[in-house]
XYZ file of C-alpha atoms in Angstrom:
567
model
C -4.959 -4.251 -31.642
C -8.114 -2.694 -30.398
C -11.177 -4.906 -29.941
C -14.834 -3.625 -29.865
C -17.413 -5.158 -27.605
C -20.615 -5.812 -29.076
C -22.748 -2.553 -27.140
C -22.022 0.231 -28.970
C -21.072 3.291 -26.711
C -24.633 5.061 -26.271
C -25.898 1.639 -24.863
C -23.067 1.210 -22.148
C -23.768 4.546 -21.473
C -27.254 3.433 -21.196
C -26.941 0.261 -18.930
C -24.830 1.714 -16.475
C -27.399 4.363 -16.036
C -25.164 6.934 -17.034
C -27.701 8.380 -19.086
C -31.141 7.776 -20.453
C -32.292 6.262 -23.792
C -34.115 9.783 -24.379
C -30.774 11.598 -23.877
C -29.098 8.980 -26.289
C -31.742 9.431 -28.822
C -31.125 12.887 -28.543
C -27.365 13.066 -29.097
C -27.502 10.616 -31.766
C -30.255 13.101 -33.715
C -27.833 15.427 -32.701
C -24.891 13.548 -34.437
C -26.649 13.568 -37.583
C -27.260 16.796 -37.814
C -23.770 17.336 -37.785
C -23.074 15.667 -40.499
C -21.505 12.540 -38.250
C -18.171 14.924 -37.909
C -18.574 14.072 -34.343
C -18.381 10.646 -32.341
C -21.244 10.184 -30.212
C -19.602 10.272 -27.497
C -18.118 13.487 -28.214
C -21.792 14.694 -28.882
C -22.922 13.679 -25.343
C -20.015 15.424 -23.195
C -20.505 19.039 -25.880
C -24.351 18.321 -24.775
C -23.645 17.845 -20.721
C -25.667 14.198 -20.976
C -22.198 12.717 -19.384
C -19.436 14.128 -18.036
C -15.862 13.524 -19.997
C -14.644 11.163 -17.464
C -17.345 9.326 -17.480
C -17.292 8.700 -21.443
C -14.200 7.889 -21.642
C -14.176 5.426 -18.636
C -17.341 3.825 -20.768
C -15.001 3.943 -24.034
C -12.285 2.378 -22.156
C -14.607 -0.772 -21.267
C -15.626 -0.690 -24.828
C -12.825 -0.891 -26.715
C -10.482 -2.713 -23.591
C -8.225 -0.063 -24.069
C -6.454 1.264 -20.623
C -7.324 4.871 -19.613
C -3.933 6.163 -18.604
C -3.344 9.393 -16.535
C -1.084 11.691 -17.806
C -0.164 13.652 -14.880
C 1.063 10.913 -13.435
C 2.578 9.096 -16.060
C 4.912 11.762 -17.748
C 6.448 10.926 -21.309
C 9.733 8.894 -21.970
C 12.192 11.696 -23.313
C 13.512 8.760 -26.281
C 9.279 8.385 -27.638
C 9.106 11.997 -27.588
C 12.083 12.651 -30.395
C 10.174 9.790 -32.437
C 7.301 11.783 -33.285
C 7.765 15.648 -34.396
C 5.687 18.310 -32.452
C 3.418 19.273 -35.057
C 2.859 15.730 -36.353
C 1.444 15.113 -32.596
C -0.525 18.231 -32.620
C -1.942 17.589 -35.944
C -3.207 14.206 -34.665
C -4.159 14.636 -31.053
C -1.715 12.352 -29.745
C 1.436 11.923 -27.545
C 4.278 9.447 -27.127
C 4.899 8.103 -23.462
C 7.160 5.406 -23.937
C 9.351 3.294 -26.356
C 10.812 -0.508 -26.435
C 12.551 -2.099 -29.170
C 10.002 -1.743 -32.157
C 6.991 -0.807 -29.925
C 5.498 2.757 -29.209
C 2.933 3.434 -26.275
C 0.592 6.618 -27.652
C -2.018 8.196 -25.237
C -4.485 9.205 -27.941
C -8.073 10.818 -27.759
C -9.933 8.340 -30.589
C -8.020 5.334 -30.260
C -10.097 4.657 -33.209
C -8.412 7.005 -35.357
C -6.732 4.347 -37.506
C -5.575 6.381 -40.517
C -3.067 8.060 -37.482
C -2.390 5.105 -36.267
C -0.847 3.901 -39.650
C 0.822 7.219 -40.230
C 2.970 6.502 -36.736
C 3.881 3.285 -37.879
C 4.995 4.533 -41.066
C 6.806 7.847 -39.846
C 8.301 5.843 -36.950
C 8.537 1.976 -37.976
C 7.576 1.443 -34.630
C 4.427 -1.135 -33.652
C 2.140 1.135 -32.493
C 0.224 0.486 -29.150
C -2.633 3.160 -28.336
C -3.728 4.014 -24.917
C -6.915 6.408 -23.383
C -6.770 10.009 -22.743
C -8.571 13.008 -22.131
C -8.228 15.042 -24.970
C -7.634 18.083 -23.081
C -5.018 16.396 -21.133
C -3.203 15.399 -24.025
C -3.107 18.916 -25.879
C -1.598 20.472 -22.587
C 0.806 17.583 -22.365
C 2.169 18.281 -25.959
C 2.805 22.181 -25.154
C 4.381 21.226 -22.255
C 6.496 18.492 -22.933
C 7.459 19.292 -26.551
C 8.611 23.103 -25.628
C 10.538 21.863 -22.516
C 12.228 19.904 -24.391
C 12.924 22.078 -27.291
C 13.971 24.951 -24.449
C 16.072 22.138 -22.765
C 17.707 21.456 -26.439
C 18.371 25.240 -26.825
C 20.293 25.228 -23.368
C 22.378 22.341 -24.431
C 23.635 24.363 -27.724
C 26.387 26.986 -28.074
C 24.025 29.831 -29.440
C 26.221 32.992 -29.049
C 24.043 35.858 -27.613
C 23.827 38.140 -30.671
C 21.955 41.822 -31.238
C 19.684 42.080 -34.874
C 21.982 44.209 -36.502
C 25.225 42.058 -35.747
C 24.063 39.198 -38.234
C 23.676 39.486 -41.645
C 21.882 37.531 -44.420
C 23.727 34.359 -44.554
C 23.573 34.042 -40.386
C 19.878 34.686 -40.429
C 19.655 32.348 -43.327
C 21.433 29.727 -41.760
C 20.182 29.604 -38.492
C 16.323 29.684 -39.897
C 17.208 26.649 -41.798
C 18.286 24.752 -38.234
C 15.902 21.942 -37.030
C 15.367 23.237 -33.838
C 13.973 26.734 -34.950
C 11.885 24.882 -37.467
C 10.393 23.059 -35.307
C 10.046 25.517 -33.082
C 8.021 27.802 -35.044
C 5.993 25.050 -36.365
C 4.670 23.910 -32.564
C 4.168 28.201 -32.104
C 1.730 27.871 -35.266
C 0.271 24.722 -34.929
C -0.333 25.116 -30.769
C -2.263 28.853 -31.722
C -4.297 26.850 -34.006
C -5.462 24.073 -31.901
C -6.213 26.573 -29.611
C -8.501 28.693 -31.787
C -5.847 31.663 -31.350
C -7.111 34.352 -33.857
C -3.122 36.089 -33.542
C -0.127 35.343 -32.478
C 1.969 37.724 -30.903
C 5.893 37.634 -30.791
C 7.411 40.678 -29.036
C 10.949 41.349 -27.797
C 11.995 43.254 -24.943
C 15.327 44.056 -23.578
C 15.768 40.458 -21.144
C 13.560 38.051 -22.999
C 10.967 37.343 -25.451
C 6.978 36.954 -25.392
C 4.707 34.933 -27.450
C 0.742 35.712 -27.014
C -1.915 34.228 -28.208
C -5.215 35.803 -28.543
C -8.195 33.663 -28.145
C -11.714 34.997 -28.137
C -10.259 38.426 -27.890
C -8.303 38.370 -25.106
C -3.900 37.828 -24.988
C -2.823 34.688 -23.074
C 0.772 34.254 -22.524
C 2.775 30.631 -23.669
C 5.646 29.444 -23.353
C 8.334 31.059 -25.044
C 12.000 30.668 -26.129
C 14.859 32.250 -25.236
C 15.897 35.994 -26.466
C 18.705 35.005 -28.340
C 16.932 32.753 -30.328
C 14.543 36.137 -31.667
C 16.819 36.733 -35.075
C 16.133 32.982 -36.285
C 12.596 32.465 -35.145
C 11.998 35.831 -37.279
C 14.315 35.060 -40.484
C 12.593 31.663 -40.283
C 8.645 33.602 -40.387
C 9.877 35.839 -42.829
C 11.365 33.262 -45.519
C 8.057 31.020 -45.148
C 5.735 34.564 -45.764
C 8.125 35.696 -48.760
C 9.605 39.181 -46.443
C 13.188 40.052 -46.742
C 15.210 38.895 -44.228
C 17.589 41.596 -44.821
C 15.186 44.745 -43.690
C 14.954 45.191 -40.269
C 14.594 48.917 -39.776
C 10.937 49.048 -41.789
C 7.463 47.509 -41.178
C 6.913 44.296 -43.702
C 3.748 42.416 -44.321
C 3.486 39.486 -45.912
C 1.236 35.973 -46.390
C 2.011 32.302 -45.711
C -0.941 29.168 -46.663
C 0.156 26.231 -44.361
C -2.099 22.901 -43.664
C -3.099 21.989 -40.075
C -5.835 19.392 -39.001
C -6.394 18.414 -42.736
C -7.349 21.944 -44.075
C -5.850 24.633 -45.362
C -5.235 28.193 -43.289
C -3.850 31.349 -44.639
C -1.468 33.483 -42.382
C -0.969 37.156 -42.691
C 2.144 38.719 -40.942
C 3.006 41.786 -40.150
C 6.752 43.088 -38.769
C 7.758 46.030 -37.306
C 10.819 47.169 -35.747
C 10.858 48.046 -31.965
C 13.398 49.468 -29.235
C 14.556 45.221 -29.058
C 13.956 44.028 -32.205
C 11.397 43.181 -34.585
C 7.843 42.445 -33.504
C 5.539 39.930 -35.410
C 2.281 39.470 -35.719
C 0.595 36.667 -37.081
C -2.866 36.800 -38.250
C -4.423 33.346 -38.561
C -7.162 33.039 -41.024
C -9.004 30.170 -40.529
C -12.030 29.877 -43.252
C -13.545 26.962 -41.775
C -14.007 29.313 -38.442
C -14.953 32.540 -40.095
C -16.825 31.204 -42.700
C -20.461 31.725 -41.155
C -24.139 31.415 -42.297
C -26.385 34.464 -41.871
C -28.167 32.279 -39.843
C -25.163 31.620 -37.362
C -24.087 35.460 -36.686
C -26.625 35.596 -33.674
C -29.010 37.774 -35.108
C -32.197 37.202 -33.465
C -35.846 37.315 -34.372
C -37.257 40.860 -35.807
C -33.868 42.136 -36.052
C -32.505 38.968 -38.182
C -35.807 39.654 -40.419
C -35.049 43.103 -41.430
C -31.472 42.480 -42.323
C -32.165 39.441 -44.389
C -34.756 42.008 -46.142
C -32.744 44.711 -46.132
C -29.405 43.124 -47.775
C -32.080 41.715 -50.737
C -32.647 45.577 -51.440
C -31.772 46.205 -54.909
C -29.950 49.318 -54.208
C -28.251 51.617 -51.391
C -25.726 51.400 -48.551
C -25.649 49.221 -45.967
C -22.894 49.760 -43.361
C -21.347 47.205 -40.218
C -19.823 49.091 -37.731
C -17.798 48.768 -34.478
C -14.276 48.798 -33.181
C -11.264 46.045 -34.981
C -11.990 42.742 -34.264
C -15.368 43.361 -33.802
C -16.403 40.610 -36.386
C -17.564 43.372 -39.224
C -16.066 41.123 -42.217
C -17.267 38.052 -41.218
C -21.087 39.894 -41.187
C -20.537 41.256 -44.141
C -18.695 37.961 -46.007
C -22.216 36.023 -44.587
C -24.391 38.736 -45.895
C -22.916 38.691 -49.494
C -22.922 34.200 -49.261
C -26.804 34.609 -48.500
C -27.480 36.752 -51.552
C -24.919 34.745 -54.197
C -26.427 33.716 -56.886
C -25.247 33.382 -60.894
C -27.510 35.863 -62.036
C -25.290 38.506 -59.704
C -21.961 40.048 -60.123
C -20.152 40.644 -56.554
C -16.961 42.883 -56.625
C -15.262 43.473 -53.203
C -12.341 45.893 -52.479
C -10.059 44.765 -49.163
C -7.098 45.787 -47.223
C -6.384 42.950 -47.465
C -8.705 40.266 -48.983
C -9.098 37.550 -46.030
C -10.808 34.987 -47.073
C -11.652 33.602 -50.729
C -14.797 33.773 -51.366
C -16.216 31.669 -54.395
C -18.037 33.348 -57.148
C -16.863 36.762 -56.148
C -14.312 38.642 -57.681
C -12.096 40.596 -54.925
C -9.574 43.011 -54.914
C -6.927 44.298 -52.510
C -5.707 47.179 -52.443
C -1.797 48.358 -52.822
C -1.789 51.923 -51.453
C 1.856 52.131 -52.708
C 1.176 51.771 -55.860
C -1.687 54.306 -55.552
C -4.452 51.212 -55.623
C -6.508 53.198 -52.998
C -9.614 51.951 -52.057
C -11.356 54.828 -53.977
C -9.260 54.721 -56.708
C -10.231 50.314 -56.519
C -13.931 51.457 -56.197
C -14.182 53.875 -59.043
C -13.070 51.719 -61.079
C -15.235 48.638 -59.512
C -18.293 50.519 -61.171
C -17.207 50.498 -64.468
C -17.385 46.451 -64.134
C -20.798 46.610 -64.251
C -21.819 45.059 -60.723
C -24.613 44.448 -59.449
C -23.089 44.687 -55.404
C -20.353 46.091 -54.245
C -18.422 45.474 -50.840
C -15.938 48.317 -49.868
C -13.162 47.008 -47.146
C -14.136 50.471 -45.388
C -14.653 53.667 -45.701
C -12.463 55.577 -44.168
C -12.198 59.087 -46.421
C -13.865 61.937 -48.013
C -13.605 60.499 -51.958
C -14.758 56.975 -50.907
C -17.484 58.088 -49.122
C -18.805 60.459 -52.473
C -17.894 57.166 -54.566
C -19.921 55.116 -52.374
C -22.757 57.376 -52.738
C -22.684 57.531 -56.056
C -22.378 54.024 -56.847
C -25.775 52.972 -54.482
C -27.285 56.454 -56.400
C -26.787 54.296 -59.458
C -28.482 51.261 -58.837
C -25.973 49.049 -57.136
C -25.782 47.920 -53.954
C -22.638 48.533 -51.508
C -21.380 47.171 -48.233
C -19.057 48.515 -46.090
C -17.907 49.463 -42.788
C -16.975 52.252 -40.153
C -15.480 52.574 -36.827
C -18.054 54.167 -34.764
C -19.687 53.216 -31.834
C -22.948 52.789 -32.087
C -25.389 52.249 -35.410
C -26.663 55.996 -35.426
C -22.882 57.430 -35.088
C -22.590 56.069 -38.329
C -24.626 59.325 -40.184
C -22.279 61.688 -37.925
C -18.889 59.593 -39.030
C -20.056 59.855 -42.937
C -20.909 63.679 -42.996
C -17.926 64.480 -40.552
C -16.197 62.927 -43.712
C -17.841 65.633 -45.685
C -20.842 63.579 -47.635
C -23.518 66.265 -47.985
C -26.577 65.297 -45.458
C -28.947 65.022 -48.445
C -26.933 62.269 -50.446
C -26.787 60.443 -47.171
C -30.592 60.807 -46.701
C -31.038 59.036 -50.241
C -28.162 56.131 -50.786
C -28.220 54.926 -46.879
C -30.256 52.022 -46.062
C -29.396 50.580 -42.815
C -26.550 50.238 -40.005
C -25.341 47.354 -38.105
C -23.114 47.756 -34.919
C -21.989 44.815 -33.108
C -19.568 43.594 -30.540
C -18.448 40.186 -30.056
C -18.863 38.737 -26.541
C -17.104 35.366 -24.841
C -19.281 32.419 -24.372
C -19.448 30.451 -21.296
C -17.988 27.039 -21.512
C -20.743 24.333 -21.998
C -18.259 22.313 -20.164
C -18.343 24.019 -16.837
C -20.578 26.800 -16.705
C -22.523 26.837 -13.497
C -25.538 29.467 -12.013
C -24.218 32.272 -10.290
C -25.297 35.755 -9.177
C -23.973 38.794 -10.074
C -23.971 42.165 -7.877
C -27.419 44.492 -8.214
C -24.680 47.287 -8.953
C -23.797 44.986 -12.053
C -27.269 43.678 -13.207
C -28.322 47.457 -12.488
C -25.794 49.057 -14.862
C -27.082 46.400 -17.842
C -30.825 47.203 -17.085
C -31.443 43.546 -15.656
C -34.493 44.401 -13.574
C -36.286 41.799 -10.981
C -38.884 40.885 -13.567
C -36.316 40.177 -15.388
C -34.866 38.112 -12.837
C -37.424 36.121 -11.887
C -37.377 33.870 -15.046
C -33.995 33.743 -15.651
C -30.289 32.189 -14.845
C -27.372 33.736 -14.842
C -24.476 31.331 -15.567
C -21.136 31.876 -15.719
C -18.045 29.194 -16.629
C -15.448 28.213 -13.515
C -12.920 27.432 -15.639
C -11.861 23.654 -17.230
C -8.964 21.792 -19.109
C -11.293 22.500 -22.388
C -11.650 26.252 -21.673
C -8.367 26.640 -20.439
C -9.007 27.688 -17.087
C -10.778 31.259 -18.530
C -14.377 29.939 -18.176
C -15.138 31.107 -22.101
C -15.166 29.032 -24.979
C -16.107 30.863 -28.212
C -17.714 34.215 -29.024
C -20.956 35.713 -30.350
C -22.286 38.668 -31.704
C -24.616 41.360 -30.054
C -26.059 43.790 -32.606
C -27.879 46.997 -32.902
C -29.695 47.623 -36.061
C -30.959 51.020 -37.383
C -33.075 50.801 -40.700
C -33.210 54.528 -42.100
C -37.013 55.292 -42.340
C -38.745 58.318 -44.185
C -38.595 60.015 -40.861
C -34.708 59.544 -40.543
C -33.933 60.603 -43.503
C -35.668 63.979 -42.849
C -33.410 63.588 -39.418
C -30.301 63.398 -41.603
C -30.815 65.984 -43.742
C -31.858 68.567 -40.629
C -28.669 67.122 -39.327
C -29.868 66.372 -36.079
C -27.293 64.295 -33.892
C -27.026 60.961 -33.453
C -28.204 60.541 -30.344
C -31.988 62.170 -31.594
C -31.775 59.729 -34.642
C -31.245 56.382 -31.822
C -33.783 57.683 -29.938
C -36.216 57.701 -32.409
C -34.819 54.349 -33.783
C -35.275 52.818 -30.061
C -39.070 54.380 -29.961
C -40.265 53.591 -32.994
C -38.549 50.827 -34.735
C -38.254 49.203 -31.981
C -34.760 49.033 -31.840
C -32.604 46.787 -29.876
C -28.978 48.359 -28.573
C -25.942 46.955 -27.940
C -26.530 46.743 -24.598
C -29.873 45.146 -24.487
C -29.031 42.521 -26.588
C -25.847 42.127 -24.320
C -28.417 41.926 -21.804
C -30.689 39.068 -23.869
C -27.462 36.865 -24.221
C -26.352 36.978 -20.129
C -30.142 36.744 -18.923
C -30.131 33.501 -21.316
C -26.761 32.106 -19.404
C -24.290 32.731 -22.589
C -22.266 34.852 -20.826
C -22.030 36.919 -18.064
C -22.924 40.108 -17.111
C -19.565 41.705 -16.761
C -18.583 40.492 -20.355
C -21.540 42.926 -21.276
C -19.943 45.509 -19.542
C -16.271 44.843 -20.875
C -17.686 45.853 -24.866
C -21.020 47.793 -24.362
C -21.204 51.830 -23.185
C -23.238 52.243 -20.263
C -26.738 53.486 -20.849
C -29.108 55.493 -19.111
C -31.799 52.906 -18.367
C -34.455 55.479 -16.123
């Protein structure tokens, strides 16, 4: 049993001159503000008052609990089989050893002691907790758990079968096996923890990949054998309601699990390749995606004229920029800011991502000739007062769109174009008459979504004049600012980013671009004259504001923004 010295945390902290009472007082306003989701010590390390070993060689002292190192200590194979994979993912904890009726756990909050019952419970072991790093322990868990899964595979007769040799009852079978279940459960439960926005499960002729994409980029795990392909798909497909008979056609389909005490939606999408079937997993976290107007990273002027423009009674506001560029969640955070009883919010999706409470949403079923015009035209019949449209992407949307904002509602929607002024070319390419643009468009957004450095290591660095020169960093510019970049950590993975953020342009459509429109002058006139006199911020030079500020770095910018002409 754990015992508690008298000095809470902050004031070891503070006696061993670890860190100062003002840095204390600081974390613990800090802790409040969050709502006291955190523990302070947690609060200091996100912060940098205190480094992570530090902390938790001060927690240690407190609570006379030994701080055990997990690279050199590596589990006992017998603790491991006590506790399931996704039971130790779930609760940030791993088994190292096992006596009769005792269990040694290296935990993160030794504290935790709802998880501490839950072990004793599951396992009718005594349960002894030890210290660990946090990140330590998550790695640990991937590691250890998959090795031994892979080592359990090895040990099994699986015969080395091609898709179309099994049929329903195999696939069936072998879905319902322990192993695979397991298996796919530590897949969906490790992407999770790791804030993995897909997962990607692709076969090729020799073996078999599983990706994770996190903050927009693919990092490759651990997989399991080829031969194990068939099951680990039958078993995705019978939790997302697909038929595990089709093979030769794409299938799409939705799962709802519960990981860290919430609940996520999955959508999944097959199709089938030279080797097989490829998956992807789409994991829809709302507590993640879920964002406050406030917490896009829309800054100063431009942040004021959209929360005035999206409180505009009428017309049509568009988000633009390439997949995954963070358009829904903009839009989702525009329509929460301007929810009230007094409105009625209808949204058409392909699909509908997250729930959104108050508003009543529709997805689309193209197959069934639920278009997203044919969704909209009927949308304005319900007598809305705002509309959200999934996105445009044809000739009778885009004159239904029109026509609704003509007619006193107002619609959001998006477009894949570059930039915010490409978005007049992309509407009239579509064949919207230059004059009906002129009077239902409001305003464009375009944004990107750029990594953050890790708080945890980021450090000052320099970057090349070639670099700064191709963002339009100048030496004024220089002069009062630090560029910072992340060298890579347990928490970050290695990658040096943790998280993304937005960088926006914003074009409001003024008496003067409307004429613009109308004359059809292209797009690059209509930014220039946004730029001159709006006042306009690009892509790129908000790119810039966010690497000059030490966010992220300058070749981030680079890797999502077109160059510019800065002379």
């Amino acid at each position: 049993m754990l015992t508690v010295k008298r000095a809470p945390l902050g004031m070891l902290l503070v006696d061993s001159g670890e860190i100062t009472q003002a840095q204390l007082d600081h974390g613990l306003a800090e802790q409040r503000r969050l709502g006291h989701t955190k523990r302070i010590g947690e609060v200091l390390v996100d912060m940098r008052s205190v480094s992570e070993a530090t902390m938790l060689a001060a927690l240690s002292r407190q609570l006379e609990c030994p701080l055990v190192d997990l690279n050199a200590e590596p589990p006992d194979p017998e603790a491991l089989k006590l506790v399931p994979s996704e039971f130790a993912l779930r609760h940030r904890l791993l088994p190292l050893s096992t006596t009769d009726h005792s269990l040694t756990v290296a935990m993160a909050d030794p504290l935790d002691i709802q998880s501490l019952d839950d072990l004793t419970l599951l396992t009718g072991c005594e349960v002894r907790a030890v210290l660990a790093p946090p990140s330590d322990i998550r790695r640990a868990i991937e590691q250890y758990y998959m090795s031994r899964m892979l080592q359990d595979v090895s040990e099994q007769d699986h015969a080395s079968l091609e898709d179309e040799s099994l049929d329903v009852a195999d696939l069936q079978k072998m879905a319902r096996e322990e192993l695979v279940i397991q298996m796919v459960n530590l897949i969906i439960n490790q992407a999770i923890q790791e804030r993995a926005s897909d997962i990607h499960i692709e076969p090729f002729e020799r073996d078999l990949r599983v990706r994770y994409r996190i903050d927009g980029v693919l990092h490759e795990q651990n997989a399991p054998p080829k031969r194990l392909h068939p099951a680990i798909l039958s078993r995705i497909k019978i939790l997302s309601d697909m038929n595990i008979a089709e093979r030769r056609l794409p299938q799409d389909g939705r799962m709802r699990i519960r990981a860290g005490g919430r609940q996520i939606d999955l959508r999944i999408s097959t199709i089938p390749t030279l080797f097989g079937e490829s998956a992807v997993m789409r994991i829809l976290d709302k507590q993640t995606a879920m964002l406050g107007l406030p917490e896009l990273g829309l800054q100063g002027e431009m942040f004021d004229r959209f929360t005035r423009l999206i409180q505009e009674p009428h017309g049509i506001i568009l988000v633009t920029g390439p997949t995954g560029s963070g358009k829904t969640t903009t839009l989702y955070a525009a329509l929460n800011e301007i929810f009230s009883p007094e409105k009625k919010i209808i949204t058409v999706e392909d699909p509908v991502e997250y729930q959104l409470n108050g508003v009543n949403q529709m997805q689309v079923h193209p197959q069934i000739g639920l278009t997203f015009a044919n969704g909209l035209r009927h949308i304005v019949r319900q007598d809305p007062d705002i509309i959200m449209v999934g996105e445009i992407r044809d000739h009778e949307t885009v004159e239904i769109a029109i026509h609704a904002a003509l007619t006193g509602h107002l619609v959001f929607s998006t477009l894949h174009t570059n930039d915010a002024a490409g978005a007049v070319s992309r509407l009239m390419d579509m064949g919207a008459e230059p004059y009906l643009v002129a009077s239902s468009l409001i305003g464009v957004v375009a944004q990107r979504l750029v990594r953050i450095n890790c708080p945890r290591c980021k450090h000052p660095v320099e970057a090349s004049k070639i670099e700064l020169g191709e963002i339009g960093v100048t030496e004024k510019d220089m002069a009062t600012a630090t560029l910072m970049a992340g060298e890579g950590c347990p928490e970050c993975r290695g990658v040096g980013f943790r998280g993304r953020g937005g960088i926006y342009e914003m074009l409001t459509v003024d008496d003067a671009v409307r004429q613009m429109i109308v004359k059809r002058e292209p797009s690059n006139v209509i930014k220039q004259h946004a730029m001159t006199n709006q006042g306009m911020v690009t892509l790129m030079q908000d790119g810039r504001r966010r690497a000059l500020a030490g966010e992220t770095t300058v070749k981030e910018v680079l890797r999502v923004c077109q160059r510019e002409d800065f002379d």
